[in-house]
């Protein structure tokens, strides 16, 4: 493979709602660019990007995968991301490390929930975007309706640079309304043939061209001046305007096609290399000097010191851990020592390689902007910054979202507990949205994640990669506990009968924090009534006691404890004694502060055919849900609302039977709320029963 300078690189993430054809589009790009002889097909399980058996079985992407193509003397690294909300963290991590996003929208469905989610996230990252309306060959495809849904539901100036010729089974090409030529895709390999613009689209082309020119000049003042003075602009000037508009985020160009039939794909790739920014065109990346709050930045060029961020980790039972990273500055070659500033450790980069799905292609060296992989680093995982040892810098990472669904897991064969723990630990290296713990009360192993599909996939991977089989049991609701009142309380631990005794004594002010406030600790000791060395022990004792609330054993949150007074004994005091005193004081204090149970509330999005609306809303109300808004999408209704997680643990089968299998839903964690007393009583009673 040729070597590419930073400015000839393009890093794009393909994002969008589930099933819009992202993986198919990537496969088509590989095929049209001549990289593959036959296009990989999601439906046959032959996609090189959906290569995991769990993906092939479901025909759904569950993990981001990458490949690259060479197009017009550029190297385009393509990251195919999963559309399912269970795997949204992976998609976000990829978006954080590319230079632009291609948002794929289905020509039949238009904008969907996950489209909005990724759109907003890309917006927060100020990431240049391009829209591809896919599946134009399908029955009921409607380019203009999809465009309408974009205009009404997504923020930003989305401007078609192409219009379709025909639709559904008559879809045969697109009109380039900038160059004013028609492109027909009757070649099975996706090459285009240009021709005259058909008469029946002429009028639309003229209207959209005028709007397009307005949109382009509006995003560039200089161009606007020239346009107002001269009345006309050259195609090259418009192209420069498009490029500038995309980079600044003021313009989002749109194209349409069919990934399955390789239509519009070569034009999309032309747009990628001609319009989308290279790493050099992006703003310098900023970070902090490790161990300080001082800001620093790295320029995207090869003369800056090396810096990179890991955005994906793959746990391979044989090859060990593979880390995928983006180089932000400098260069990197094999056998180079680097510093991991996130973990404060030294690592040695061994062989580096580019990825084509699961295939590894050795790379000699990397330049700023390259995306590549390395195996066998000791501790480095997703989100970590690695850099030149002499020029440390720390980049921000995306914190994994809180888990929303938990299952108890038990081994199918006795004595497999150890194997379960070690294999889940390996899987957690590649998936930071998993969490695993052993419930201290019930001794159950609890696996938590982003939803049912997420956990099921994890269990399948465990079996495939590590040969461990487990059963899943009913999900548990992650309740929490908090307080509503304040108190001043003493925690005193004293054992002074014969020999060396134990003595710790503290006074605590306990008060509630607003919802989501977590935990705060304030050391307000004056005059050394408790010596400095024992005060952190008080906090430790409290933090430990918080793990299991007094109501029903759930973690206690949203409160502040101030250590205000106390006393000590010169001989008998110890860290241990103060830790116990802190924990005793906390437990006693919480009782006096009106402890209460918090339950998780989720945002729910339910999509159903119109005729089921009444039933579904009635049912949602009976689950203590609140409807917050409604949207229509064709003859489908989208109900948006909030509902306690406890009420929808088994929602999937219920919705299915209510809507004859035609309803779908997704949900995501929103916040915690105080549970109504009758629910709290039930939960507390159940926990007491289990305890007995
Ligand atoms: N008719 C038609 N079908 C398509 C087209 N592109 C994709 N499909 C089909 O749509 C389905 C979903 O395609 P995928 O490529 O897996 O979609 P995806 O966006 O990667 O889906 P997730 O990975 O689950 O988010 C498959 O059955 C594809 O064959 C297209 O252009 N036309
Ligand atoms: Mg996919």
XYZ file of C-alpha atoms and ligand atoms in Angstrom, residues 17-24 42-43 59-61 82-84 134-135 137-138 258-260, ligand 1:
55
model
C -30.484 4.305 13.247
C -30.370 0.498 13.284
C -30.990 -1.211 9.967
C -30.610 1.859 7.733
C -27.864 0.105 5.768
C -24.628 1.375 7.326
C -22.803 -1.928 7.103
C -24.128 -2.476 3.587
C -25.223 -8.627 5.943
C -28.131 -10.900 5.075
C -27.875 -9.665 10.989
C -27.201 -6.626 13.155
C -23.963 -4.798 14.015
C -23.792 -0.174 15.425
C -27.168 1.581 15.266
C -28.751 -0.257 18.204
C -30.152 5.036 1.540
C -32.469 2.324 0.259
C -34.631 1.268 -4.394
C -37.148 0.072 -1.820
C -28.792 2.416 -2.742
C -25.996 0.667 -0.888
C -27.294 -2.723 -1.929
N -33.406 -2.586 -0.635
C -32.317 -2.227 0.016
N -31.978 -2.863 1.140
C -30.858 -2.459 1.788
C -30.055 -1.401 1.311
N -29.033 -1.229 2.175
C -29.189 -2.141 3.149
N -30.292 -2.902 2.913
C -30.803 -3.995 3.740
O -31.198 -3.460 4.981
C -30.907 -4.376 6.035
C -30.020 -3.713 7.068
O -28.788 -3.407 6.498
P -27.471 -3.221 7.349
O -26.396 -2.810 6.394
O -27.228 -4.360 8.219
O -27.920 -1.985 8.242
P -27.102 -1.327 9.432
O -27.430 0.116 9.381
O -25.683 -1.709 9.368
O -27.814 -1.977 10.690
P -27.255 -2.071 12.209
O -25.860 -2.495 12.118
O -28.142 -3.066 12.832
O -27.417 -0.725 12.801
C -30.255 -5.579 5.385
O -31.226 -6.550 5.176
C -29.742 -5.018 4.071
O -29.677 -5.987 3.047
C -30.445 -0.758 0.083
O -29.814 0.164 -0.389
N -31.572 -1.214 -0.487
